Short mmCIF file of C-alpha atoms in Angstrom, two decimals:
data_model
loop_
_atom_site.label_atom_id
_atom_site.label_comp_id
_atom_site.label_asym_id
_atom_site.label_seq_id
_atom_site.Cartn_x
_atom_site.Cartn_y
_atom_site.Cartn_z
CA UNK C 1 94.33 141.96 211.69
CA UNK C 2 96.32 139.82 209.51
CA UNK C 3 97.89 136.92 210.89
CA UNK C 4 101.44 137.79 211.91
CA UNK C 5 102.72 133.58 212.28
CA UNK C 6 103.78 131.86 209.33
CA UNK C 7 104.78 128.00 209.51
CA UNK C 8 107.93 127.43 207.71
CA UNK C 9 107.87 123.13 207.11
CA UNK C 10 111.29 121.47 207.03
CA UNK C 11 112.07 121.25 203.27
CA UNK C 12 112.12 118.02 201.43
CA UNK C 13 113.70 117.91 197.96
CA UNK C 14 110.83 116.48 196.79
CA UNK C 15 111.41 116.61 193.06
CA UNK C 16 114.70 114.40 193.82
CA UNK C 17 113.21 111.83 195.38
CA UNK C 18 111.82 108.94 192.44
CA UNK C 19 109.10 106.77 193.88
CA UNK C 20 109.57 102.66 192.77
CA UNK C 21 106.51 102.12 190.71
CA UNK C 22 103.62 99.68 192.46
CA UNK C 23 104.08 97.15 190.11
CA UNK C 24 107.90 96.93 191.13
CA UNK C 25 106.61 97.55 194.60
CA UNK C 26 104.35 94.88 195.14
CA UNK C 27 106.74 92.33 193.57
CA UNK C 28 107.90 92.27 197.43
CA UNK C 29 106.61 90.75 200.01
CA UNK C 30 104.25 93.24 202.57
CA UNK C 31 106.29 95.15 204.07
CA UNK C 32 105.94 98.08 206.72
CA UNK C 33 109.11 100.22 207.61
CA UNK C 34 110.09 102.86 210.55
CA UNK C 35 112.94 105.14 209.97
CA UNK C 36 113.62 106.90 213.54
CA UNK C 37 114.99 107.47 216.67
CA UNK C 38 114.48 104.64 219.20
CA UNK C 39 113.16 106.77 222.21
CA UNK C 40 110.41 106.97 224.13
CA UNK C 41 107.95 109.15 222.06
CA UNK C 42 108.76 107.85 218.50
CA UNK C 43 107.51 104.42 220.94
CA UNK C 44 108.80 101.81 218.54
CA UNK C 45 107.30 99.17 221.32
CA UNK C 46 104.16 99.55 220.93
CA UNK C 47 104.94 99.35 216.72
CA UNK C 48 106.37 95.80 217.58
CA UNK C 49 102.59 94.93 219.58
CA UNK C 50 101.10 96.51 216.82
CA UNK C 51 103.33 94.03 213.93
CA UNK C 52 102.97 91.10 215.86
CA UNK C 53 99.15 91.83 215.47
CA UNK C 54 99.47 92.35 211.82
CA UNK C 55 101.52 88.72 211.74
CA UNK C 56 98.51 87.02 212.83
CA UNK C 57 96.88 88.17 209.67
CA UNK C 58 99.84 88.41 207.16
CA UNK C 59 102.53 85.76 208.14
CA UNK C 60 104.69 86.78 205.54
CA UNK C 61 105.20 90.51 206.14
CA UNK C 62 108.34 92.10 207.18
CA UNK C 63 108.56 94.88 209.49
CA UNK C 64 112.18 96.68 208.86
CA UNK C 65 113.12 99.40 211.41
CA UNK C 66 116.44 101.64 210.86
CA UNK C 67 117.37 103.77 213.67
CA UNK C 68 119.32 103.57 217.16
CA UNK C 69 118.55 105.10 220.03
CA UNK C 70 118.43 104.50 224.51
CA UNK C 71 116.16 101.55 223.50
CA UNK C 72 117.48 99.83 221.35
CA UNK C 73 118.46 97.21 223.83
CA UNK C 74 114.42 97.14 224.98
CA UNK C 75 113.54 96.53 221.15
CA UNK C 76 115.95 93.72 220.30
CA UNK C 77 114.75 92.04 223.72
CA UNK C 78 110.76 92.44 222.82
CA UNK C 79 111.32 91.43 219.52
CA UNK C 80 112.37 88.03 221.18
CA UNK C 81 109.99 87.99 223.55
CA UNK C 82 106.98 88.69 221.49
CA UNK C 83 108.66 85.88 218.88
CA UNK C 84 108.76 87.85 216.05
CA UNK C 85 112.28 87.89 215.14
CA UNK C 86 112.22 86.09 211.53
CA UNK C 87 109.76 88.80 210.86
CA UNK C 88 111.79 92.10 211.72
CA UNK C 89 115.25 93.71 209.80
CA UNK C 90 116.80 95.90 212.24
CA UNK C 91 119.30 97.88 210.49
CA UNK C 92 120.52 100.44 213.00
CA UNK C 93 121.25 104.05 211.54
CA UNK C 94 121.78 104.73 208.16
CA UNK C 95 122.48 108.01 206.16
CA UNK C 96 119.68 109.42 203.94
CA UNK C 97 121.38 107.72 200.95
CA UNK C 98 121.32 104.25 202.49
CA UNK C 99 117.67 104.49 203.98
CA UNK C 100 115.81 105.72 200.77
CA UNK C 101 116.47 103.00 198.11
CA UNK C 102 115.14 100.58 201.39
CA UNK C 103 112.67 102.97 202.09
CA UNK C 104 111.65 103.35 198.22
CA UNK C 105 110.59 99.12 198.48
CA UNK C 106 107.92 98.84 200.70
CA UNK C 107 104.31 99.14 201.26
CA UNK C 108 103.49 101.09 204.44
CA UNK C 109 105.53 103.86 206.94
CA UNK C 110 104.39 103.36 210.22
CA UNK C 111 105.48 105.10 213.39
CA UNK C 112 103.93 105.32 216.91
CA UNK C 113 104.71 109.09 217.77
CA UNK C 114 103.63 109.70 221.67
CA UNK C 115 104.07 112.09 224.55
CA UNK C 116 106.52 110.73 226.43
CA UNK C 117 106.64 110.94 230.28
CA UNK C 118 108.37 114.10 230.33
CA UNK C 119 105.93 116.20 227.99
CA UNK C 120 108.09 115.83 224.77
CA UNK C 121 106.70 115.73 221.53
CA UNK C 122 107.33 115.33 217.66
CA UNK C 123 107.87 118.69 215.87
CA UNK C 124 106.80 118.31 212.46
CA UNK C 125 107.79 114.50 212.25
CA UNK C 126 110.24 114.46 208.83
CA UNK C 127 110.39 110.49 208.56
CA UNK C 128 106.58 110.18 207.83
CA UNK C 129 106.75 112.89 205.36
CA UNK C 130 109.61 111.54 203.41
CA UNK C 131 108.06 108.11 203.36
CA UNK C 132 105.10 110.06 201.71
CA UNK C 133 107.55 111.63 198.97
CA UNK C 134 108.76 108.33 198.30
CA UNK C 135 104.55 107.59 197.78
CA UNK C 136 104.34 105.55 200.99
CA UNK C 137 100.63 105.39 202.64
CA UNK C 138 101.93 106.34 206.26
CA UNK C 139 99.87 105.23 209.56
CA UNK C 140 100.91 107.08 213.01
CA UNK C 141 99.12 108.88 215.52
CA UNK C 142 97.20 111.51 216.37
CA UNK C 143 100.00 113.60 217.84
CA UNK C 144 101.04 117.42 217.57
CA UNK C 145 102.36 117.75 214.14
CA UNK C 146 102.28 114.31 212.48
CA UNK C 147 98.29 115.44 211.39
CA UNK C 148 99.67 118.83 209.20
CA UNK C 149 101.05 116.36 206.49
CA UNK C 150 99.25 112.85 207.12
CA UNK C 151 95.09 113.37 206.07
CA UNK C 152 93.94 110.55 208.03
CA UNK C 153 91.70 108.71 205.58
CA UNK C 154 93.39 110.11 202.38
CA UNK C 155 97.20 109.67 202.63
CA UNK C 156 97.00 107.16 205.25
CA UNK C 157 95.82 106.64 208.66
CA UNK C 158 96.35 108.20 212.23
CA UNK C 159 95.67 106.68 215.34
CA UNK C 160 94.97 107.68 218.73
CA UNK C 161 98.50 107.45 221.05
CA UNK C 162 99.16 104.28 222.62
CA UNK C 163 96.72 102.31 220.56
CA UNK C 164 98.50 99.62 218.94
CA UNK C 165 95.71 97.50 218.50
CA UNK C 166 94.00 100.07 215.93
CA UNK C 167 97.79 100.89 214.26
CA UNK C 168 97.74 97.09 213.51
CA UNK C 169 94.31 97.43 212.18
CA UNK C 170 95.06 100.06 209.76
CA UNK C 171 98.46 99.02 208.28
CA UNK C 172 96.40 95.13 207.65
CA UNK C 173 93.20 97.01 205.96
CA UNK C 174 96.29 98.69 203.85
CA UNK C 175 99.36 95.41 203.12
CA UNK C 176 95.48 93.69 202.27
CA UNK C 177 94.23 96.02 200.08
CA UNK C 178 97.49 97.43 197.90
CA UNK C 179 95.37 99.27 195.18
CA UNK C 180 94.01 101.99 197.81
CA UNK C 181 97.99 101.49 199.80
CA UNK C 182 98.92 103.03 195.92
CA UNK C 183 96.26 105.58 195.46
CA UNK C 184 96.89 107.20 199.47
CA UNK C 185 100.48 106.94 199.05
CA UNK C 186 100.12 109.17 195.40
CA UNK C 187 98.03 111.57 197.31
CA UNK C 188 100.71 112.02 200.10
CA UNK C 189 103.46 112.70 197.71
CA UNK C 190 101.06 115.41 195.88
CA UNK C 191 100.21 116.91 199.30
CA UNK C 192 103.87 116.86 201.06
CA UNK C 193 105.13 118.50 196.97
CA UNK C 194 102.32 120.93 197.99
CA UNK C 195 103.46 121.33 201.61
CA UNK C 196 106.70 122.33 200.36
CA UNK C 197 106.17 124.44 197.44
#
């Protein structure tokens, strides 16, 4: 019997969206950015653990996160506590045509996608795939839809919920190695263009 469910992805207007060449790209300094709700299963805590790891490595990379949300007030006081505030842009909400030239500059998307407490989860997860449009590598977690656009070892990396310590792990192996950041970020705008054709 023929399969009677069909998955209809968000649409992306892919073809709109102009990735910043490498060469511009990497004229920056490493850089990682979230674009997302602050709430408990987008977890953007356990992204600060994960950048303060990555610090230790890269002292120069930036971490820029745009979004509000009920914890905002948690994330401005863990930014101080971990000491990581000369390292981290918090830019609050932005519209879609304010976000993507920022977006468009850096090296790496990252976001920490959980289950929160109360059983909610992502849906498809649109940030990560527009960071791949703009030819982002993206590294998040192993959560319900966030895998059916990120290949986890071809267009970035995904990590299991909660583990911080490996997020950190994969956006360093990427900020230190910008030649394969390039070639899994070309593959994830190919695949999310194929996604949405």
């Amino acid at each position: 019997e023929e399969k009677k469910i069909k998955v209809i992805h968000i649409g992306i207007n892919v073809e709109t969206i102009k990735p910043m060449t490498w060469e511009v790209r990497l004229k920056n300094t490493p850089s990682i950015i979230f674009i997302g709700n602050l709430n408990e299963k987008k977890h953007p805590i356990a992204l600060l653990y994960a950048f303060r790891l990555v610090l230790k490595k890269i002292p120069n990379a930036i971490l820029t996160i745009i979004g509000d949300g009920v914890l905002r007030n948690e994330v401005v006081n863990r930014i101080k506590k971990l000491n990581i505030g000369d390292s981290v842009r918090l830019l609050g909400s932005l519209p879609r045509e304010k976000s993507f030239p920022i977006l468009n500059a850096q090296w790496v998307y990252a976001q920490h996608s959980v289950t929160s407490k109360s059983g909610d989860q992502e849906g498809y997860a649109l940030s990560p795939a527009e960071a791949a449009a703009h030819g982002l590598p993206v590294v998040s977690t192993l959560h319900n839809g966030i895998p059916e656009h990120v290949i986890d070892g071809e267009t970035g990396y995904l990590v299991p919920e909660f583990n911080f310590e490996a997020m950190a792990e994969k956006i360093i192996f990427l900020l230190q190695n910008p030649v394969l950041a390039q070639q899994m970020g070309e593959k994830g705008r190919k695949n999310i263009l194929q996604i949405n054709n």
